[in-house]
C-alpha positions as protocol buffer text, in pm:
chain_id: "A"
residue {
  index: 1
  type: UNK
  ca { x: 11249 y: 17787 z: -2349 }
}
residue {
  index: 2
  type: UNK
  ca { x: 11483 y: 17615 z: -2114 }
}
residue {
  index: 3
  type: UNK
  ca { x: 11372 y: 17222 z: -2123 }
}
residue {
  index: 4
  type: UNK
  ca { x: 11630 y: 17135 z: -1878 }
}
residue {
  index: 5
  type: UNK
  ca { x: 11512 y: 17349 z: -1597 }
}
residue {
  index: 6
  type: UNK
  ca { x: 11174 y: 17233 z: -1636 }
}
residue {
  index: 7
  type: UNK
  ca { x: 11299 y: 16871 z: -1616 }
}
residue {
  index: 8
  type: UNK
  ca { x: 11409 y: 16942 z: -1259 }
}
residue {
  index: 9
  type: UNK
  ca { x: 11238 y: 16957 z: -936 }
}
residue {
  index: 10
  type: UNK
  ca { x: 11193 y: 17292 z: -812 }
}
residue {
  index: 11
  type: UNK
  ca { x: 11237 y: 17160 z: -447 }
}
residue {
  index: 12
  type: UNK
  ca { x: 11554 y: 16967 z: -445 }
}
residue {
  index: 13
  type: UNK
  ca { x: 11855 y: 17085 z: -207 }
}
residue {
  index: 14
  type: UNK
  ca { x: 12015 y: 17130 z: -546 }
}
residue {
  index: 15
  type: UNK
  ca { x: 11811 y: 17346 z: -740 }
}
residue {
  index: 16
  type: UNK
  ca { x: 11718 y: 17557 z: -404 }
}
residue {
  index: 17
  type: UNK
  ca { x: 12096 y: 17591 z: -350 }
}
residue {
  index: 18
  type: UNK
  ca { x: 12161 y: 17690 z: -728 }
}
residue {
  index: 19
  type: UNK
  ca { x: 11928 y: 17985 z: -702 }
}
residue {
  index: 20
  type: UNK
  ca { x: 12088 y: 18132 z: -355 }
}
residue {
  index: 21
  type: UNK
  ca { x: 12346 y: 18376 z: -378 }
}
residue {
  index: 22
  type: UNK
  ca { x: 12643 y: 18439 z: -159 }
}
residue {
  index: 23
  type: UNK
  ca { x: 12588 y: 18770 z: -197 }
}
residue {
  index: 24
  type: UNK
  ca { x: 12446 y: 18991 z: 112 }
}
residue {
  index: 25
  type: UNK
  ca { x: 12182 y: 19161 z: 15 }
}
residue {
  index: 26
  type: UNK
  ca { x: 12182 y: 19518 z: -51 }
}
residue {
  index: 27
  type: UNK
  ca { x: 12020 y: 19766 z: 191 }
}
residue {
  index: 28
  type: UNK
  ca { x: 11786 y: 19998 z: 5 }
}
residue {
  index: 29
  type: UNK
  ca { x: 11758 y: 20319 z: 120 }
}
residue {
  index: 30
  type: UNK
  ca { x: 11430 y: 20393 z: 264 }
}
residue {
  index: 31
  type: UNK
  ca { x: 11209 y: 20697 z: 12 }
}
residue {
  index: 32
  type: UNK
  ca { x: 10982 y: 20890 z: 223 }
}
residue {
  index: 33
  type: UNK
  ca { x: 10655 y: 20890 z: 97 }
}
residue {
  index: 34
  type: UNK
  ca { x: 10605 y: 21269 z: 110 }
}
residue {
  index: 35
  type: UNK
  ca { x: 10904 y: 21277 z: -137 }
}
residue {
  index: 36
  type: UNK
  ca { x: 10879 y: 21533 z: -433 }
}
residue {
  index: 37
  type: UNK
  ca { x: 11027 y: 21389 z: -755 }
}
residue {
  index: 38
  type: UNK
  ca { x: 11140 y: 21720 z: -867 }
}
residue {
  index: 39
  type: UNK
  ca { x: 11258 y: 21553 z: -1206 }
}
residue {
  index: 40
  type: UNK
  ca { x: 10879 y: 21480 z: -1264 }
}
residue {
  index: 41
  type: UNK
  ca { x: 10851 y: 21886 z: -1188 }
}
residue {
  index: 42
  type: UNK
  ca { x: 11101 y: 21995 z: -1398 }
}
residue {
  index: 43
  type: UNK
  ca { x: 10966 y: 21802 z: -1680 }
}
residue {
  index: 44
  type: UNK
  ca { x: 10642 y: 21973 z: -1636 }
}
residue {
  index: 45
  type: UNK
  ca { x: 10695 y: 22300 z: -1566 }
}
residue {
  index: 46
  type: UNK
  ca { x: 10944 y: 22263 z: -1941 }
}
residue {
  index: 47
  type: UNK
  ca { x: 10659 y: 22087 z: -2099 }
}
residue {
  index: 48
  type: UNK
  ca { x: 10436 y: 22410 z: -1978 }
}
residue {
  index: 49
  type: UNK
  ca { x: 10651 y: 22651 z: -2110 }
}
residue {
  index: 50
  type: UNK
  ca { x: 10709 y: 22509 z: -2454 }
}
residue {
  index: 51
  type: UNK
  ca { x: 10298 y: 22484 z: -2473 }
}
residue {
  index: 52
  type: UNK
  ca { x: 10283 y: 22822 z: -2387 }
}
residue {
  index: 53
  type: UNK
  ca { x: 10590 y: 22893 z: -2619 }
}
residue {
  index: 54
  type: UNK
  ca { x: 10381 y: 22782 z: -2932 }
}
residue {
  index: 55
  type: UNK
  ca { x: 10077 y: 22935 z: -2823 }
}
residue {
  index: 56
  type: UNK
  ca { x: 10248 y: 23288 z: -2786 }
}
residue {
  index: 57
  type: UNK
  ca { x: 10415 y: 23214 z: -3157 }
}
residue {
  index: 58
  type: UNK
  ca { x: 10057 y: 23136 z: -3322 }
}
residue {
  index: 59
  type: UNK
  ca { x: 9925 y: 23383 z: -3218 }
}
residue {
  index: 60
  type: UNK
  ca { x: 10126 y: 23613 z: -3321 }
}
residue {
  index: 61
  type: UNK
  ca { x: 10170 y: 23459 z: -3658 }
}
residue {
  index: 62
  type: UNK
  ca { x: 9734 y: 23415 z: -3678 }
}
residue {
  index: 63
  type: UNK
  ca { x: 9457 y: 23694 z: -3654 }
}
residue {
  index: 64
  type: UNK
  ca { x: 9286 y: 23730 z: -3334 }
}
residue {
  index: 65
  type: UNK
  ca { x: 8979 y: 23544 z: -3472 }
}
residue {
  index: 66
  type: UNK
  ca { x: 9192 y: 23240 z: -3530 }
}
residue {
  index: 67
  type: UNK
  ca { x: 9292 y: 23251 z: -3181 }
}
residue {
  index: 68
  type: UNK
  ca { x: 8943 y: 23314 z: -3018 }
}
residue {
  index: 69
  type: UNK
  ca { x: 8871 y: 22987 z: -3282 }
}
residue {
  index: 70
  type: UNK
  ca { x: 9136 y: 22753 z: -3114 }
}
residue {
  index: 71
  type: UNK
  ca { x: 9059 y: 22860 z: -2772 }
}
residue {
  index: 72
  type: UNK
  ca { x: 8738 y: 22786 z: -2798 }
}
residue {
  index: 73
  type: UNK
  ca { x: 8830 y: 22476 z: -2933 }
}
residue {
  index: 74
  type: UNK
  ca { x: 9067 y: 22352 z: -2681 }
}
residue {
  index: 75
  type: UNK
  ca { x: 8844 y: 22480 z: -2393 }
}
residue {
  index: 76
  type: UNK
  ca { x: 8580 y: 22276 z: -2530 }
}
residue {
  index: 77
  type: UNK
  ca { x: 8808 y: 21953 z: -2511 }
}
residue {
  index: 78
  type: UNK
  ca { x: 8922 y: 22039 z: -2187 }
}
residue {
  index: 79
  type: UNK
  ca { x: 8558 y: 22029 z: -2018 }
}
residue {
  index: 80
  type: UNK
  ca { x: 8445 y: 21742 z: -2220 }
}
residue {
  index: 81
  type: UNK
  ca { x: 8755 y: 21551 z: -2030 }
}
residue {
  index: 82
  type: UNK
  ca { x: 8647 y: 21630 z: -1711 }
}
residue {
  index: 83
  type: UNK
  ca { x: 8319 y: 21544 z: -1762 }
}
residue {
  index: 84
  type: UNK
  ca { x: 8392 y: 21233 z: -1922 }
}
residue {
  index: 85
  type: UNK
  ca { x: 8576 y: 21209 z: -1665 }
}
residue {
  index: 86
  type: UNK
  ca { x: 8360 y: 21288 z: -1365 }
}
residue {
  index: 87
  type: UNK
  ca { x: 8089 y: 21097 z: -1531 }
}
residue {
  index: 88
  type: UNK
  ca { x: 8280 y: 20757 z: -1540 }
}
residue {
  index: 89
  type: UNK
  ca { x: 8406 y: 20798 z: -1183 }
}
residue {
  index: 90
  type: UNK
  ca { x: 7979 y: 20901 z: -1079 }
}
residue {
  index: 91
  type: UNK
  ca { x: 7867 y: 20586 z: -1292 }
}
residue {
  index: 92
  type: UNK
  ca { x: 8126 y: 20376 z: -1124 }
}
residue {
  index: 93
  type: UNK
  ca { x: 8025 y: 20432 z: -777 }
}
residue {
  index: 94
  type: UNK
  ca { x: 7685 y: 20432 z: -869 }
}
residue {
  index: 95
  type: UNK
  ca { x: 7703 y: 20067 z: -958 }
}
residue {
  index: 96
  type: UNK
  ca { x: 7929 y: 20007 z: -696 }
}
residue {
  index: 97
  type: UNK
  ca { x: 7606 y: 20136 z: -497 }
}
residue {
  index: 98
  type: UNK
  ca { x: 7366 y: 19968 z: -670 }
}
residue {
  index: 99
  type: UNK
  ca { x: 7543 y: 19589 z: -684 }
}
residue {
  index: 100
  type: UNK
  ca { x: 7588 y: 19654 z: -297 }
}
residue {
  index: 101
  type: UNK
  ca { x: 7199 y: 19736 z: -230 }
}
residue {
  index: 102
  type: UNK
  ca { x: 7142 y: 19414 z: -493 }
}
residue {
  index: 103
  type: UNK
  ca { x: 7356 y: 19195 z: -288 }
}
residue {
  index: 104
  type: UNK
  ca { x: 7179 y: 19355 z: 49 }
}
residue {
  index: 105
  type: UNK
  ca { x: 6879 y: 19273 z: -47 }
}
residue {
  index: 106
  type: UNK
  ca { x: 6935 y: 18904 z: -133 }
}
residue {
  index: 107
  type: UNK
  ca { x: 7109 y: 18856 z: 200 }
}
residue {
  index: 108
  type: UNK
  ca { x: 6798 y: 19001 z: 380 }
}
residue {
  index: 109
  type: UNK
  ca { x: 6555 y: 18754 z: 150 }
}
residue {
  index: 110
  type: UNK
  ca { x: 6805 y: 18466 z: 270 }
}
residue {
  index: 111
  type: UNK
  ca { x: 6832 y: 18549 z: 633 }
}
């Protein structure tokens, strides 16, 4: 921790001129919003392929049951995501909702 520089007051002409830079600033170039980071893309679509890599190798290493086994499987953790997570965005509007009717109906009590 830097003692000195606490010591000092923030808003003296010296410490203000300390922290000032003769440098100009740089101009940042403007990003689009509608930009595609096609890095982000690449990674994916690599990611993808590998998955689908490993999955082609099992299942030709593993019986057909084994693979009607893991699908199953992994299809069952891919709904119970989305309704997790359609569930948890539901329950957080609903008490959005409900604080919004609670706070409604103490402002109609009041006025």
């Amino acid at each position: 921790m830097n003692t000195q520089l606490m010591n000092h007051d923030v808003h003296s002409p010296i410490f203000i001129r300390a922290k000032t830079s003769n440098d100009k600033p740089k101009a940042e170039p403007t990003k689009s919003s509608r930009s595609i980071d096609w890095r982000r893309i690449i990674e994916l679509v690599l990611l993808l392929s590998v998955v689908a890599g490993a999955i082609y190798f099992i299942s030709k290493l593993v019986t057909p049951q084994v693979v009607t086994v893991i699908g199953i499987f992994v299809g069952f953790l891919v709904v119970r995501f989305i309704v997790r997570t359609i569930l948890r965005v539901t329950l957080t509007l609903l008490s959005i909702l409900f604080w919004l009717a609670v706070l409604a109906a103490i402002l109609l009590f009041v006025f």
